[in-house]
Amino acid sequence: MTEPTSPHLTSDPPGEPTVDSTATISMRLPEPIDAGRLELSEVPRAVLSCTDVSLYYGDFRAVNQVTMDIGVHEITALIGPSGCGKSTVLRALNRMNDLIPGTRVEGTIAYHGMDIYGRDVDPIEVRRRIGMVFQKPNPFPKSIYDNVAYGPKVIGMKVSSMDDVVEESLRAAALWDEVKDKLKQSAYGLSGGQQQRLCIARTIAVKPEVILMDEPCSALDPIATARIEDLMMELREDYTIVIVTHNMQQAARVADRTAFFTAEAAEGHGDRTGHLVEFAETTKIFSNPADPRTEDYISGRFG
Amino acid sequence: MAAITAESTSGSRPLTTAAYGEKSPQSLVFLVLLWLSLVFGILVLAVLLVTTFIEGRSRIDAQLFTNYTSQIAPETAGARAAILGTAWVIGVTALLAIPIGVAAAAYLEEFASRKSRFAHLVELNVQNLAAVPAIIYGMLAAAAVVAIGIPRNTVIAGGIALALLILPVVIVSTREALRAVPQEIRQGSLALGASPMQTLQRQTLPAAVPGIATGTILALSRAMGEAAPLLLLGGLVFVKFDPNGILSGFTTMPIQIFDWASRSQESFQQLAAAASILLLVLVLAMNGVAIIIRNKYSNPR
């Protein structure tokens, strides 16, 4: 084990050995965070703002009273232990939760000030503007070209040349050079990392404003993960990204702001309800968290 | 620690035992009984096929395909009208059963709420309908077409009867094919801003086509061999013309075989056997196509 321990982990009590996995990965930690970034304001300029959002599956309250703002052209990471509701929150942001019967939302999630759960809001329109990349790469059983062209076609986007849209999207997802000679081949022939970048290209093709990523690297190896992370940093110029991750180092590497969720037994009954513990700039969360539970989690003491 | 050997770990029974399990007298007797049942089943089928083939062999000729049936000259009579009639009726059956069955299955699987009592009721009834005897569908179709003013011994009436017969099978197999399409495909499509209908048309249904085709072909091959509902409709047994539309009279191969087999002359018996072989080959060919489709698409590339 080499020594360079992350500055974020210095809050460890002296004498306690640092967890190996964090130590090795944290070698990449400090630099990229600040490289070429604008100074973060204290309060994000919100694209999406959640106010007292509680999410229910039937009678079970999965997430309780989340209030947070997603800043424009920022990467916001949602971290926390399993079952803390971070994926549920993410899927509520573009109404993918609607597809699960029995889900219910309280509070408001406003997109540019408009409640996306408002009565006359079309969830299809919401999903057009707020795209999503899933945990497991899920390309369609079609050619690479058709995978990217599918979105613009179904939403009736007016494009002068679909070829250009496909090339542009694949370039933006850093996949063009690898696939430009086999656009007509099945997307299933690509590696897992390439498939995930194809899914990102597919999402970009419909020109959303926000891209939600639900543990986009959890099925990928470290090299493919690094490529996706680099890609996220590039995409931040044009898009707002919200990412759920189990990997705290990933959050530390890419995110501008980090929200830490945890689950605790709700009052009255034994079900565990997720809630937001702390939401702040990533540097603050990882170096100087306000809440002891955040500190316990990021230093690897639970979760 | 002592070396662990096969003898020492197996307790009182050595691995090489021959006195237990499959070798005991009772299980040997039972095994023989199982074998006899298997042999009996295969033997009956083989005898049936072989005797039919031997009997009909002499009449598997061009005339079987080109000539009409005949009362007076069974030696040169053929199943032309029955072959064409089968094609017409099965064609109409497919045109009715596939769109209705696929649409019903798509609704139940993709749109109906899991909790909806109506969908639950429909689902239960679809399963029950699959067990209804074929002849009942014949009666239903006869009543239905007469009620709307179509003669019952027509191609369309036959098609309706057979379509009703196989509809439950088509619905059930289509639902299974749709259910086998990964949820990720639907989510991926919806997350791009496609509507549920677009997702069904452009992703879920195309992905399910192999499964739907397999189930539907098997159902159609079953319909092809049905005589009961068509006899009830008064499907004609003596047709000396080519059917020329959905309001034409018709006969089908099972009906024709039924007619010939009930006549006492040896030549009619041969004719029935020859037509049976033809029907068997057709049905087996359709099942073969279904199996090929299933195997070809069972692994996505």
PDB file of N, CA and C in Angstrom, chain A residues 91 96 99 124 127-128 131-132 134 136 138-142 150-151 153-155 186 188 202-203 206, chain B residues 113-115 182 184-196 198-199 202-203 206-207 300-301:
ATOM      1  N   ARG A  91     -35.028   9.224  -9.794  1.00  0.00           N
ATOM      2  CA  ARG A  91     -36.057   8.829 -10.749  1.00  0.00           C
ATOM      3  C   ARG A  91     -37.303   9.692 -10.620  1.00  0.00           C
ATOM      4  N   MET A  96     -39.688   9.131 -13.947  1.00  0.00           N
ATOM      5  CA  MET A  96     -39.578   7.703 -14.276  1.00  0.00           C
ATOM      6  C   MET A  96     -40.272   6.868 -13.199  1.00  0.00           C
ATOM      7  N   LEU A  99     -43.713   5.064 -13.614  1.00  0.00           N
ATOM      8  CA  LEU A  99     -43.897   3.777 -14.271  1.00  0.00           C
ATOM      9  C   LEU A  99     -44.063   2.651 -13.264  1.00  0.00           C
ATOM     10  N   ILE A 124     -44.136  12.858 -20.576  1.00  0.00           N
ATOM     11  CA  ILE A 124     -43.302  12.594 -21.750  1.00  0.00           C
ATOM     12  C   ILE A 124     -42.446  13.814 -22.074  1.00  0.00           C
ATOM     13  N   ARG A 127     -39.594  14.092 -19.619  1.00  0.00           N
ATOM     14  CA  ARG A 127     -38.486  13.170 -19.884  1.00  0.00           C
ATOM     15  C   ARG A 127     -37.685  13.590 -21.106  1.00  0.00           C
ATOM     16  N   ARG A 128     -38.323  14.345 -22.019  1.00  0.00           N
ATOM     17  CA  ARG A 128     -37.574  14.857 -23.159  1.00  0.00           C
ATOM     18  C   ARG A 128     -36.525  15.857 -22.723  1.00  0.00           C
ATOM     19  N   GLY A 131     -33.193  13.852 -19.395  1.00  0.00           N
ATOM     20  CA  GLY A 131     -32.890  12.498 -19.858  1.00  0.00           C
ATOM     21  C   GLY A 131     -32.325  11.639 -18.753  1.00  0.00           C
ATOM     22  N   MET A 132     -32.159  10.356 -19.075  1.00  0.00           N
ATOM     23  CA  MET A 132     -31.682   9.458 -18.029  1.00  0.00           C
ATOM     24  C   MET A 132     -30.768   8.382 -18.606  1.00  0.00           C
ATOM     25  N   PHE A 134     -28.992   4.734 -17.382  1.00  0.00           N
ATOM     26  CA  PHE A 134     -29.301   3.759 -16.346  1.00  0.00           C
ATOM     27  C   PHE A 134     -28.065   3.033 -15.840  1.00  0.00           C
ATOM     28  N   LYS A 136     -27.441  -0.286 -15.645  1.00  0.00           N
ATOM     29  CA  LYS A 136     -26.926  -1.282 -16.575  1.00  0.00           C
ATOM     30  C   LYS A 136     -27.048  -0.692 -17.970  1.00  0.00           C
ATOM     31  N   ASN A 138     -28.205  -0.139 -21.399  1.00  0.00           N
ATOM     32  CA  ASN A 138     -29.384  -0.764 -22.008  1.00  0.00           C
ATOM     33  C   ASN A 138     -29.593  -0.305 -23.441  1.00  0.00           C
ATOM     34  N   PRO A 139     -28.620  -0.562 -24.325  1.00  0.00           N
ATOM     35  CA  PRO A 139     -28.862  -0.197 -25.724  1.00  0.00           C
ATOM     36  C   PRO A 139     -30.038  -0.990 -26.281  1.00  0.00           C
ATOM     37  N   PHE A 140     -30.684  -0.414 -27.291  1.00  0.00           N
ATOM     38  CA  PHE A 140     -31.782  -1.129 -27.936  1.00  0.00           C
ATOM     39  C   PHE A 140     -31.187  -2.215 -28.835  1.00  0.00           C
ATOM     40  N   PRO A 141     -31.927  -3.283 -29.079  1.00  0.00           N
ATOM     41  CA  PRO A 141     -31.423  -4.338 -29.967  1.00  0.00           C
ATOM     42  C   PRO A 141     -31.449  -3.879 -31.428  1.00  0.00           C
ATOM     43  N   LYS A 142     -30.742  -2.823 -31.720  1.00  0.00           N
ATOM     44  CA  LYS A 142     -30.698  -2.247 -33.057  1.00  0.00           C
ATOM     45  C   LYS A 142     -29.241  -1.897 -33.368  1.00  0.00           C
ATOM     46  N   TYR A 150     -32.876   6.963 -32.723  1.00  0.00           N
ATOM     47  CA  TYR A 150     -34.216   6.632 -32.222  1.00  0.00           C
ATOM     48  C   TYR A 150     -34.889   7.803 -31.507  1.00  0.00           C
ATOM     49  N   GLY A 151     -34.150   8.407 -30.571  1.00  0.00           N
ATOM     50  CA  GLY A 151     -34.727   9.497 -29.775  1.00  0.00           C
ATOM     51  C   GLY A 151     -35.235  10.639 -30.634  1.00  0.00           C
ATOM     52  N   LYS A 153     -36.032  10.705 -33.644  1.00  0.00           N
ATOM     53  CA  LYS A 153     -37.156  10.273 -34.493  1.00  0.00           C
ATOM     54  C   LYS A 153     -38.467  10.253 -33.707  1.00  0.00           C
ATOM     55  N   VAL A 154     -38.450   9.624 -32.542  1.00  0.00           N
ATOM     56  CA  VAL A 154     -39.724   9.467 -31.836  1.00  0.00           C
ATOM     57  C   VAL A 154     -40.260  10.785 -31.290  1.00  0.00           C
ATOM     58  N   ILE A 155     -39.365  11.712 -30.974  1.00  0.00           N
ATOM     59  CA  ILE A 155     -39.921  12.956 -30.449  1.00  0.00           C
ATOM     60  C   ILE A 155     -40.176  13.947 -31.571  1.00  0.00           C
ATOM     61  N   SER A 186     -24.769  -4.128 -34.881  1.00  0.00           N
ATOM     62  CA  SER A 186     -25.592  -4.154 -33.679  1.00  0.00           C
ATOM     63  C   SER A 186     -24.855  -3.548 -32.489  1.00  0.00           C
ATOM     64  N   TYR A 188     -25.149  -4.447 -29.617  1.00  0.00           N
ATOM     65  CA  TYR A 188     -24.821  -5.500 -28.654  1.00  0.00           C
ATOM     66  C   TYR A 188     -23.393  -5.998 -28.830  1.00  0.00           C
ATOM     67  N   ARG A 202     -27.075   8.527 -26.982  1.00  0.00           N
ATOM     68  CA  ARG A 202     -28.494   8.422 -27.298  1.00  0.00           C
ATOM     69  C   ARG A 202     -29.287   9.481 -26.529  1.00  0.00           C
ATOM     70  N   THR A 203     -28.890   9.682 -25.276  1.00  0.00           N
ATOM     71  CA  THR A 203     -29.572  10.674 -24.442  1.00  0.00           C
ATOM     72  C   THR A 203     -29.277  12.092 -24.939  1.00  0.00           C
ATOM     73  N   VAL A 206     -31.257  13.813 -28.102  1.00  0.00           N
ATOM     74  CA  VAL A 206     -32.533  14.518 -28.023  1.00  0.00           C
ATOM     75  C   VAL A 206     -32.377  15.884 -27.352  1.00  0.00           C
TER      76      VAL A 206
ATOM     77  N   SER B 113     -53.648  -1.716 -15.815  1.00  0.00           N
ATOM     78  CA  SER B 113     -53.077  -1.649 -14.479  1.00  0.00           C
ATOM     79  C   SER B 113     -53.115  -3.040 -13.859  1.00  0.00           C
ATOM     80  N   ARG B 114     -52.041  -3.365 -13.138  1.00  0.00           N
ATOM     81  CA  ARG B 114     -51.981  -4.677 -12.490  1.00  0.00           C
ATOM     82  C   ARG B 114     -53.136  -4.870 -11.498  1.00  0.00           C
ATOM     83  N   LYS B 115     -53.597  -3.752 -10.983  1.00  0.00           N
ATOM     84  CA  LYS B 115     -54.623  -3.862  -9.945  1.00  0.00           C
ATOM     85  C   LYS B 115     -56.038  -3.806 -10.509  1.00  0.00           C
ATOM     86  N   PRO B 182     -36.821  -7.280 -22.030  1.00  0.00           N
ATOM     87  CA  PRO B 182     -36.304  -6.680 -20.793  1.00  0.00           C
ATOM     88  C   PRO B 182     -36.920  -5.315 -20.493  1.00  0.00           C
ATOM     89  N   GLU B 184     -35.551  -2.905 -19.194  1.00  0.00           N
ATOM     90  CA  GLU B 184     -34.596  -1.834 -19.496  1.00  0.00           C
ATOM     91  C   GLU B 184     -34.855  -1.214 -20.868  1.00  0.00           C
ATOM     92  N   ILE B 185     -35.313  -2.037 -21.811  1.00  0.00           N
ATOM     93  CA  ILE B 185     -35.581  -1.533 -23.158  1.00  0.00           C
ATOM     94  C   ILE B 185     -36.709  -0.498 -23.091  1.00  0.00           C
ATOM     95  N   ARG B 186     -37.767  -0.844 -22.355  1.00  0.00           N
ATOM     96  CA  ARG B 186     -38.898   0.089 -22.242  1.00  0.00           C
ATOM     97  C   ARG B 186     -38.441   1.377 -21.549  1.00  0.00           C
ATOM     98  N   GLN B 187     -37.694   1.209 -20.445  1.00  0.00           N
ATOM     99  CA  GLN B 187     -37.267   2.394 -19.699  1.00  0.00           C
ATOM    100  C   GLN B 187     -36.367   3.278 -20.544  1.00  0.00           C
ATOM    101  N   GLY B 188     -35.452   2.629 -21.287  1.00  0.00           N
ATOM    102  CA  GLY B 188     -34.555   3.393 -22.143  1.00  0.00           C
ATOM    103  C   GLY B 188     -35.328   4.226 -23.139  1.00  0.00           C
ATOM    104  N   SER B 189     -36.349   3.634 -23.701  1.00  0.00           N
ATOM    105  CA  SER B 189     -37.156   4.347 -24.688  1.00  0.00           C
ATOM    106  C   SER B 189     -37.948   5.477 -24.037  1.00  0.00           C
ATOM    107  N   LEU B 190     -38.577   5.174 -22.906  1.00  0.00           N
ATOM    108  CA  LEU B 190     -39.386   6.197 -22.237  1.00  0.00           C
ATOM    109  C   LEU B 190     -38.527   7.354 -21.752  1.00  0.00           C
ATOM    110  N   ALA B 191     -37.301   7.049 -21.315  1.00  0.00           N
ATOM    111  CA  ALA B 191     -36.426   8.100 -20.795  1.00  0.00           C
ATOM    112  C   ALA B 191     -35.979   9.054 -21.898  1.00  0.00           C
ATOM    113  N   LEU B 192     -36.115   8.625 -23.156  1.00  0.00           N
ATOM    114  CA  LEU B 192     -35.753   9.520 -24.261  1.00  0.00           C
ATOM    115  C   LEU B 192     -36.929  10.411 -24.661  1.00  0.00           C
ATOM    116  N   GLY B 193     -38.041  10.221 -23.987  1.00  0.00           N
ATOM    117  CA  GLY B 193     -39.202  11.046 -24.317  1.00  0.00           C
ATOM    118  C   GLY B 193     -40.145  10.386 -25.304  1.00  0.00           C
ATOM    119  N   ALA B 194     -40.006   9.076 -25.492  1.00  0.00           N
ATOM    120  CA  ALA B 194     -40.969   8.369 -26.338  1.00  0.00           C
ATOM    121  C   ALA B 194     -42.231   8.116 -25.515  1.00  0.00           C
ATOM    122  N   SER B 195     -43.379   8.133 -26.182  1.00  0.00           N
ATOM    123  CA  SER B 195     -44.620   7.845 -25.463  1.00  0.00           C
ATOM    124  C   SER B 195     -44.723   6.336 -25.269  1.00  0.00           C
ATOM    125  N   PRO B 196     -45.589   5.905 -24.345  1.00  0.00           N
ATOM    126  CA  PRO B 196     -45.753   4.462 -24.151  1.00  0.00           C
ATOM    127  C   PRO B 196     -46.161   3.752 -25.450  1.00  0.00           C
ATOM    128  N   GLN B 198     -45.399   4.689 -28.570  1.00  0.00           N
ATOM    129  CA  GLN B 198     -44.212   4.597 -29.436  1.00  0.00           C
ATOM    130  C   GLN B 198     -43.271   3.514 -28.944  1.00  0.00           C
ATOM    131  N   THR B 199     -43.147   3.434 -27.634  1.00  0.00           N
ATOM    132  CA  THR B 199     -42.272   2.410 -27.064  1.00  0.00           C
ATOM    133  C   THR B 199     -42.762   1.017 -27.442  1.00  0.00           C
ATOM    134  N   ARG B 202     -42.253   0.610 -31.428  1.00  0.00           N
ATOM    135  CA  ARG B 202     -40.910   0.628 -32.005  1.00  0.00           C
ATOM    136  C   ARG B 202     -39.906  -0.216 -31.245  1.00  0.00           C
ATOM    137  N   GLN B 203     -40.195  -0.542 -30.005  1.00  0.00           N
ATOM    138  CA  GLN B 203     -39.221  -1.336 -29.251  1.00  0.00           C
ATOM    139  C   GLN B 203     -39.786  -2.670 -28.782  1.00  0.00           C
ATOM    140  N   PRO B 206     -41.432  -5.119 -31.732  1.00  0.00           N
ATOM    141  CA  PRO B 206     -40.420  -5.731 -32.599  1.00  0.00           C
ATOM    142  C   PRO B 206     -39.548  -6.738 -31.857  1.00  0.00           C
ATOM    143  N   ALA B 207     -39.214  -6.416 -30.609  1.00  0.00           N
ATOM    144  CA  ALA B 207     -38.366  -7.341 -29.859  1.00  0.00           C
ATOM    145  C   ALA B 207     -39.109  -8.634 -29.558  1.00  0.00           C
ATOM    146  N   PRO B 300     -30.011 -13.142 -28.434  1.00  0.00           N
ATOM    147  CA  PRO B 300     -29.802 -11.925 -29.220  1.00  0.00           C
ATOM    148  C   PRO B 300     -28.342 -11.845 -29.648  1.00  0.00           C
ATOM    149  N   ARG B 301     -28.090 -12.233 -30.879  1.00  0.00           N
ATOM    150  CA  ARG B 301     -26.752 -12.246 -31.488  1.00  0.00           C
ATOM    151  C   ARG B 301     -25.728 -12.952 -30.640  1.00  0.00           C
TER     152      ARG B 301
END
